[in-house]
Structures are given as C-alpha cells and as structure tokens.
mmCIF file of N, CA and C in Angstrom:
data_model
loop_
_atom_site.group_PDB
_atom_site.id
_atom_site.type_symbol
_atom_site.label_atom_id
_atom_site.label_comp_id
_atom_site.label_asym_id
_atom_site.label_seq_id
_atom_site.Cartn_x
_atom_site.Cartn_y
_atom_site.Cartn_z
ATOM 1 N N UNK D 17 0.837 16.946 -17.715
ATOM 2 C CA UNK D 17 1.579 15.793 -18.194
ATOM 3 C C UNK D 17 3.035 16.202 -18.361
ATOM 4 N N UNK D 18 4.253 15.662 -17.618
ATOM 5 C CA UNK D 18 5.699 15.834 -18.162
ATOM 6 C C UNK D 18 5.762 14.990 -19.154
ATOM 7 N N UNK D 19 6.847 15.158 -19.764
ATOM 8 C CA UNK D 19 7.241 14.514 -21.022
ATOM 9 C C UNK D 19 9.000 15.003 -20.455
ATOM 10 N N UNK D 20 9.854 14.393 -21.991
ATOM 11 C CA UNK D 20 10.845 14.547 -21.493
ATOM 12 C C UNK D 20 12.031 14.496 -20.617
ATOM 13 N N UNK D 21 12.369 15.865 -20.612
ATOM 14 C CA UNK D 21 13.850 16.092 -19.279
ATOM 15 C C UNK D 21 12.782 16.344 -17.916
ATOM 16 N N UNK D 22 11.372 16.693 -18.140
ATOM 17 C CA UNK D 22 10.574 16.618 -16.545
ATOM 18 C C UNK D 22 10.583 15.207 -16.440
ATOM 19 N N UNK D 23 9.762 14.775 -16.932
ATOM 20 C CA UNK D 23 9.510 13.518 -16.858
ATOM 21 C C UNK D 23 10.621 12.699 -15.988
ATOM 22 N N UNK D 24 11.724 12.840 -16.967
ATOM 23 C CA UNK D 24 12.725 11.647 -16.772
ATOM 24 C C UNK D 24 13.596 12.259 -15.115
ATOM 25 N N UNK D 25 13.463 13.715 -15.110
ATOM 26 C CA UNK D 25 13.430 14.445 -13.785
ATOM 27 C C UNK D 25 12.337 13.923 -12.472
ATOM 28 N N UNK D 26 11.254 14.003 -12.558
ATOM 29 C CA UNK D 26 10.559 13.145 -11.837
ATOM 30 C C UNK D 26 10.859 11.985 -11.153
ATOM 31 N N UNK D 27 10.922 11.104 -11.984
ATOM 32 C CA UNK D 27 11.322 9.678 -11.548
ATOM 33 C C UNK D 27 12.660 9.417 -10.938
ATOM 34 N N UNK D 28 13.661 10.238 -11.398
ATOM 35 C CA UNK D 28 14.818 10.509 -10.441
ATOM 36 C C UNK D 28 14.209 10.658 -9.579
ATOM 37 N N UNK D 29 13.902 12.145 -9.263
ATOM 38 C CA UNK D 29 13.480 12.394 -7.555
ATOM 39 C C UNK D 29 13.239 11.690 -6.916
ATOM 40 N N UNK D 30 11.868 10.622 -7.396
ATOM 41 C CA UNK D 30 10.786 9.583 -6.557
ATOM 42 C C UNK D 30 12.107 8.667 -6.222
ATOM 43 N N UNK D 31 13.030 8.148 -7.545
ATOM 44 C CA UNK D 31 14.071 6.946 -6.895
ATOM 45 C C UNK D 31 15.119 7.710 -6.063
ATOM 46 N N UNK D 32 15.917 8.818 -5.882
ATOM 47 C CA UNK D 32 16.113 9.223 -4.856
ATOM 48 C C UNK D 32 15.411 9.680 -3.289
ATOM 49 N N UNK D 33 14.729 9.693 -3.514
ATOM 50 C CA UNK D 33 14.019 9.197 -2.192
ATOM 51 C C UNK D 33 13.665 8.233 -1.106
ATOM 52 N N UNK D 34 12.916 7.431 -2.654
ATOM 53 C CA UNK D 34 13.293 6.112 -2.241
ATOM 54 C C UNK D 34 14.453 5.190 -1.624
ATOM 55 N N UNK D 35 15.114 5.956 -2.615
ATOM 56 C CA UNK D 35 16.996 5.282 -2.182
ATOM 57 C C UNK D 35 17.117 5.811 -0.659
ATOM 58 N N UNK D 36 16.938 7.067 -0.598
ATOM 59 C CA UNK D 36 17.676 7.893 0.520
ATOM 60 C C UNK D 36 16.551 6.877 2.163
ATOM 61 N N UNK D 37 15.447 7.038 1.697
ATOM 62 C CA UNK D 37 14.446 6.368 3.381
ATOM 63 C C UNK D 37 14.766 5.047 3.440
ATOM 64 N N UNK D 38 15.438 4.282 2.349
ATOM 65 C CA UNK D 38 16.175 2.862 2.611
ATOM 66 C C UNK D 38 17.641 2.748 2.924
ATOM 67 N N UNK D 39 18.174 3.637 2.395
ATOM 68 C CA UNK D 39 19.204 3.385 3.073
ATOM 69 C C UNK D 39 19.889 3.930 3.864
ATOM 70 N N UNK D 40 19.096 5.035 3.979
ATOM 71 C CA UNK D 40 20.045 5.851 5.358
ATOM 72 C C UNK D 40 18.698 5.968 6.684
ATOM 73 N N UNK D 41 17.270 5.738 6.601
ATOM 74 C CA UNK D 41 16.708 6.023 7.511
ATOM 75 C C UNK D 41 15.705 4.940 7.850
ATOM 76 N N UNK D 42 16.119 3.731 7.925
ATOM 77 C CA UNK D 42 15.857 2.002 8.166
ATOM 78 C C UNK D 42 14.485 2.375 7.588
ATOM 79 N N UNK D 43 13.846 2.450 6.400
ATOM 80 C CA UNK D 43 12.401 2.386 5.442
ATOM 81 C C UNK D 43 12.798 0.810 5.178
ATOM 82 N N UNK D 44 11.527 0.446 4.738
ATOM 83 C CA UNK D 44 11.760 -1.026 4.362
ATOM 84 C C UNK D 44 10.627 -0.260 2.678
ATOM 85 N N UNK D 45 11.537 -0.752 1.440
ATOM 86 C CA UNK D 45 10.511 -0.191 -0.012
ATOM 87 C C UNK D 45 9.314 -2.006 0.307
ATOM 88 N N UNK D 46 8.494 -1.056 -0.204
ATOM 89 C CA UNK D 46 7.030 -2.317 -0.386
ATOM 90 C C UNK D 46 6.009 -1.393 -1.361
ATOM 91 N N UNK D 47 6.021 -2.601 -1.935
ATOM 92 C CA UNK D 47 4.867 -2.709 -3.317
ATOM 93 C C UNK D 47 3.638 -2.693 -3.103
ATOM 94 N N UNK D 48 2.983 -2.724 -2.821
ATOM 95 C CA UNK D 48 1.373 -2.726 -2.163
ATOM 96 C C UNK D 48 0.383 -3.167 -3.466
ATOM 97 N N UNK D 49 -0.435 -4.622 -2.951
ATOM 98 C CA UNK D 49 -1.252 -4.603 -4.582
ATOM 99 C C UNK D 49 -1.747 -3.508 -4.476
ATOM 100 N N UNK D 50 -2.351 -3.170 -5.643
ATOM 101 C CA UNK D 50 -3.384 -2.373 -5.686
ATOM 102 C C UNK D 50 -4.980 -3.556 -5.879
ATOM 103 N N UNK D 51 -5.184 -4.473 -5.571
ATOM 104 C CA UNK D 51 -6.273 -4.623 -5.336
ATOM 105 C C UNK D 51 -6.313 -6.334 -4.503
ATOM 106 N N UNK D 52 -7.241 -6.145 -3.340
ATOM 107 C CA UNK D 52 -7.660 -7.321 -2.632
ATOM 108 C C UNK D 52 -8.808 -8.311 -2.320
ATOM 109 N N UNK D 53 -8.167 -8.622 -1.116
ATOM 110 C CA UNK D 53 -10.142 -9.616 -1.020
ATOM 111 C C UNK D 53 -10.317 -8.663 -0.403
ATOM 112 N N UNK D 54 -12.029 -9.195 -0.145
ATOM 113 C CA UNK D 54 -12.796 -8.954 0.657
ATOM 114 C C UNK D 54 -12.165 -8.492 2.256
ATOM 115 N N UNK D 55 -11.837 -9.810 2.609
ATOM 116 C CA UNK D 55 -11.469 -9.929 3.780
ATOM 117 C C UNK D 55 -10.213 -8.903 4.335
ATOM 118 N N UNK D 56 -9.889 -8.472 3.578
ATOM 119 C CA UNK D 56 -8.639 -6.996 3.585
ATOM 120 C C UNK D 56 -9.451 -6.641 3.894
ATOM 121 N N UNK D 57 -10.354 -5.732 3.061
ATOM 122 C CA UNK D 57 -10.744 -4.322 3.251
ATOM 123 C C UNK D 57 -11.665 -4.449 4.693
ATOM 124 N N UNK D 58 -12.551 -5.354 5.027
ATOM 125 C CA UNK D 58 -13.156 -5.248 6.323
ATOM 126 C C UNK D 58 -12.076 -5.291 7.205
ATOM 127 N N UNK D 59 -10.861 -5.490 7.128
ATOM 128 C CA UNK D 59 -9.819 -5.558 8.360
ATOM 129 C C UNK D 59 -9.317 -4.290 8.654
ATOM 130 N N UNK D 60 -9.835 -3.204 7.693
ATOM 131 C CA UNK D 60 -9.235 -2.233 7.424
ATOM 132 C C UNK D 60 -10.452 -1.304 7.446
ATOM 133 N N UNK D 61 -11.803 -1.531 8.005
ATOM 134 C CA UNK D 61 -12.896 -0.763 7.785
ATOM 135 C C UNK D 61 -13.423 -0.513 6.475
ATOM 136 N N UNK D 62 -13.034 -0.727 5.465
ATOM 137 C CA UNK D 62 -13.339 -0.020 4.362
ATOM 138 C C UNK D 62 -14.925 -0.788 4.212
ATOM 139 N N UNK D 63 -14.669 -1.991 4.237
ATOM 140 C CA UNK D 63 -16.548 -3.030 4.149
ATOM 141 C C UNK D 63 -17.027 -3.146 5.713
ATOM 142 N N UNK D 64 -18.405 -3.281 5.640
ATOM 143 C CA UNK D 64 -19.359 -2.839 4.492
ATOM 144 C C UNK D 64 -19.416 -1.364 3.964
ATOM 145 N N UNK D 65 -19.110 -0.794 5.350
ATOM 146 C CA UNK D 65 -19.350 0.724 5.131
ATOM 147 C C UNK D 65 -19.475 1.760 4.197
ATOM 148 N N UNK D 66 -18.297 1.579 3.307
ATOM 149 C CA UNK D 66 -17.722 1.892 1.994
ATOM 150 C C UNK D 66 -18.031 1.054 0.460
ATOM 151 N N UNK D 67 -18.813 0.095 0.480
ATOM 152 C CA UNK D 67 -19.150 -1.165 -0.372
ATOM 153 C C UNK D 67 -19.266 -0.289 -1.292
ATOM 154 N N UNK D 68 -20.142 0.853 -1.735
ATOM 155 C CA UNK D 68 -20.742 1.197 -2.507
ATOM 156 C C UNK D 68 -20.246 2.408 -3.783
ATOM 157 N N UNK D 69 -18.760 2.845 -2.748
ATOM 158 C CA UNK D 69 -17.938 3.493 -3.205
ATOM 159 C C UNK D 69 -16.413 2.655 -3.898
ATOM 160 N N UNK D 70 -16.758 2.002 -3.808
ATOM 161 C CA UNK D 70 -15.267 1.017 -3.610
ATOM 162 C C UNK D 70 -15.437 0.243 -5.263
ATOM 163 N N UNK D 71 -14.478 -0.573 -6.096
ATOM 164 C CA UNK D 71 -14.665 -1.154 -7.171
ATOM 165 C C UNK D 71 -14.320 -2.105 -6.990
ATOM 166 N N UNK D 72 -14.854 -3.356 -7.838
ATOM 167 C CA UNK D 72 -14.577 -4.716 -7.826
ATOM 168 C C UNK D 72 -14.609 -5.500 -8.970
ATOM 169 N N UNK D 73 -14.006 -6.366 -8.682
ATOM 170 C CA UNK D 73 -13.769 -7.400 -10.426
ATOM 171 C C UNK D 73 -13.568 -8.968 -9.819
ATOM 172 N N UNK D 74 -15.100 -9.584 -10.587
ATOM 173 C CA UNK D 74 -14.725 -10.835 -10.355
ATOM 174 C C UNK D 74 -13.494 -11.826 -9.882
ATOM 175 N N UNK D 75 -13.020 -12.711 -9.171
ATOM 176 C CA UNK D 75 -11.970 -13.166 -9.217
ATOM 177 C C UNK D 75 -12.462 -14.484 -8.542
ATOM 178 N N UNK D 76 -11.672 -15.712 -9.550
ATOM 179 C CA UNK D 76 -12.451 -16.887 -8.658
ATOM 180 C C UNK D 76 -13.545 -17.245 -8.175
ATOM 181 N N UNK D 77 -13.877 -17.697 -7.365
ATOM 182 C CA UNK D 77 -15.132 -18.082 -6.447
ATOM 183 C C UNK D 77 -15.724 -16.430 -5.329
ATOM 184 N N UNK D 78 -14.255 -15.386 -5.402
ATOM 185 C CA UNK D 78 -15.028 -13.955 -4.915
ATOM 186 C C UNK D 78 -15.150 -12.938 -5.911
ATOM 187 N N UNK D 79 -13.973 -12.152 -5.043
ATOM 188 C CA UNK D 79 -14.050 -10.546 -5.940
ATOM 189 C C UNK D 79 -12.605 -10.182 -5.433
ATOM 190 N N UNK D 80 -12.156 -9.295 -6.096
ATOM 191 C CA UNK D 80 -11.076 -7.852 -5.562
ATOM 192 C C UNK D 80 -11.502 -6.822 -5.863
ATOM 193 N N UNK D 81 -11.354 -6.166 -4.651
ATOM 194 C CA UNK D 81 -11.492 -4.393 -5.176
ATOM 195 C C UNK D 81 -10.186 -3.617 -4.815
ATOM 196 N N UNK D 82 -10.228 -2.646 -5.455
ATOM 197 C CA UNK D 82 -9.495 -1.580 -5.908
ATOM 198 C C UNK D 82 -9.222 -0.920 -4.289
ATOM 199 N N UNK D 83 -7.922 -0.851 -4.014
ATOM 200 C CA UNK D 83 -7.914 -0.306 -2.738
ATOM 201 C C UNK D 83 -7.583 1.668 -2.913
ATOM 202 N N UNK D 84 -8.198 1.876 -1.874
ATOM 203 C CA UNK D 84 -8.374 3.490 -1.702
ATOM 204 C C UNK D 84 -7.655 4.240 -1.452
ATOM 205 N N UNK D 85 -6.389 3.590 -0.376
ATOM 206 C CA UNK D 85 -5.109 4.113 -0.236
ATOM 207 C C UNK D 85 -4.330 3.109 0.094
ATOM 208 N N UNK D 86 -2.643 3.025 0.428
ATOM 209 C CA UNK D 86 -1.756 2.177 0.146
ATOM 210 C C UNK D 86 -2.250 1.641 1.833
ATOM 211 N N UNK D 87 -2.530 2.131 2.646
ATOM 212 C CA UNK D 87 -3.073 1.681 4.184
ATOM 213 C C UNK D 87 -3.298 0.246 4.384
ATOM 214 N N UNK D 88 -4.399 0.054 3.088
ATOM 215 C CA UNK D 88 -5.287 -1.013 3.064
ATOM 216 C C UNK D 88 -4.015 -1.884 2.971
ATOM 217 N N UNK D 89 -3.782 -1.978 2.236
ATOM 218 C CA UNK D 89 -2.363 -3.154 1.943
ATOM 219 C C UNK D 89 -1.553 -3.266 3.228
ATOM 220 N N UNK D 90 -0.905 -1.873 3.203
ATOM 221 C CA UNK D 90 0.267 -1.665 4.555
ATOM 222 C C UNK D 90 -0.101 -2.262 5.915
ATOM 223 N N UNK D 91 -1.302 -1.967 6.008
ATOM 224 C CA UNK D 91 -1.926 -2.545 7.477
ATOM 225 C C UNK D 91 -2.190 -3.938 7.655
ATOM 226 N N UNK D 92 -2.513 -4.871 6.431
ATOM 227 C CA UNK D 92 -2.391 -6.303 6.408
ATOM 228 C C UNK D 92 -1.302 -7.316 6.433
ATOM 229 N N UNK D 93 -0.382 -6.014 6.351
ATOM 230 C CA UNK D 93 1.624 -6.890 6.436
ATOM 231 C C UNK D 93 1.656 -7.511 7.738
ATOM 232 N N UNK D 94 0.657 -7.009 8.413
ATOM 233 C CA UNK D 94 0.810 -7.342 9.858
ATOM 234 C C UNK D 94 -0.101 -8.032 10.468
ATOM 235 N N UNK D 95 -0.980 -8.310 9.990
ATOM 236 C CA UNK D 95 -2.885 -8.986 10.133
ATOM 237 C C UNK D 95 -2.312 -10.083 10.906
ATOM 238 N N UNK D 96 -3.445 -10.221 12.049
ATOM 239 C CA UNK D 96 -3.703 -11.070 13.254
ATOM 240 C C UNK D 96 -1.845 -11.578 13.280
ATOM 241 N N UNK D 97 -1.126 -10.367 13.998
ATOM 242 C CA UNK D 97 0.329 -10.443 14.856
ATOM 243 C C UNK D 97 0.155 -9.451 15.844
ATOM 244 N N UNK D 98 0.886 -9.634 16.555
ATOM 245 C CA UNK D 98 0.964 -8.890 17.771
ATOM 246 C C UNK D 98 2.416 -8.759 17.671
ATOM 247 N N UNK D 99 3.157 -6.947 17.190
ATOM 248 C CA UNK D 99 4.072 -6.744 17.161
ATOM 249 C C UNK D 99 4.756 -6.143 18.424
ATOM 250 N N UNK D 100 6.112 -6.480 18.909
ATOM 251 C CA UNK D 100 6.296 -6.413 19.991
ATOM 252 C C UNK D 100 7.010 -4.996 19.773
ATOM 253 N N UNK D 101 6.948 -4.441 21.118
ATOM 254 C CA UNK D 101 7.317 -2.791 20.997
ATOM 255 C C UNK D 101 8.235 -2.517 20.402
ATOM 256 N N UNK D 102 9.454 -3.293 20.302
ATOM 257 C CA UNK D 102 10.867 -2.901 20.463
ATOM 258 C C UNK D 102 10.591 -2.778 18.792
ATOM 259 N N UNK D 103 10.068 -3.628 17.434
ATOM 260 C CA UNK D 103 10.035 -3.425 16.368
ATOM 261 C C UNK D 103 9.218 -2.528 15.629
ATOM 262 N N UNK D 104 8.539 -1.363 16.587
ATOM 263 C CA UNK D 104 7.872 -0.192 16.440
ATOM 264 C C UNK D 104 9.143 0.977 16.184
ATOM 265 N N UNK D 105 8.819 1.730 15.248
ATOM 266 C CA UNK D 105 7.899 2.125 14.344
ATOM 267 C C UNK D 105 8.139 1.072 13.406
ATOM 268 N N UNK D 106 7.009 0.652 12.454
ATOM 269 C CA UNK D 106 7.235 0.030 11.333
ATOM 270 C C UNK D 106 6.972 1.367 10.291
ATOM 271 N N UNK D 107 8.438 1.349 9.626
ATOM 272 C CA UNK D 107 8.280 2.006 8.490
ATOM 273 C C UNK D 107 8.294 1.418 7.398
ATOM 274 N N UNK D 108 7.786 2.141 6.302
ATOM 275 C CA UNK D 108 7.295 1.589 4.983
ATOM 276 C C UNK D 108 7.399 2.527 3.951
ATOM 277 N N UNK D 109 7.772 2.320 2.964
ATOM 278 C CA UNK D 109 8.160 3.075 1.747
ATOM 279 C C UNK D 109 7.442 3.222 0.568
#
C-alpha cells in the first residue's frame, strides 16, 4: 500500500503518461466500464465459455458482469463496423 509522497508519486506518473500517449503519440484516453451485458462479453468470447468464472449483478430485465480485462470494453468501441485501413492502428489509452 503507498500512502503519502508514494502515493501522490504514483498518480503523477500514471497522469504523465497518460498526458504524454495523448498528446504527443495520437492515444485517444478511454474509460472502459468495468461492467456489461451479456451481449459484450459473447462478442468478445468470454460467454458461454467463461460463464462460470465471470461475475454478475442483476440489472433490469438481464444482468452485467464484471469484465476480465479492459479488451472486453475496448473491442466493442468498434462492434459490427468495418474499420477502414487507413484509421488502423486504433490506439487506446
């Protein structure tokens, strides 16, 4: 656990970083929920396969679960598009 001058050291770093892949090396920063539908995670393999490992919490008429890595999210920015070459690489922060 930092506390403190680490601590408050830390979070510099992470926002210099951040700063630095946005503005000098075209990063786009993104938030990623941390939790979705259903219909994410099968777009992303995680269901069924993973059902059993994975967490969930009522929501509405489904569920959300807890995603496993920021992927799950990152990879749905783009769900059913067809990105054209020239806007490859998509980077993400």
């Amino acid at each position: 656990v930092l506390t403190g001058q680490l601590a408050r050291m830390e979070r510099a770093l992470g926002q210099f970083m951040l700063d630095l892949h946005t503005t000098e090396h075209g990063y786009e920063e993104v938030q990623p929920p941390l939790m979705v539908r259903d219909e994410v995670l099968f777009g992303t393999g995680q269901l069924p396969k993973f059902e059993g490992d994975l967490f969930f919490t009522p929501h509405g008429d489904g569920r959300l679960g807890l995603i496993p890595t920021a992927e799950v999210s990152l990879t749905n920015l783009v769900r059913e598009e067809i990105t054209a070459h020239e806007k490859l690489p998509l980077r993400f922060t």
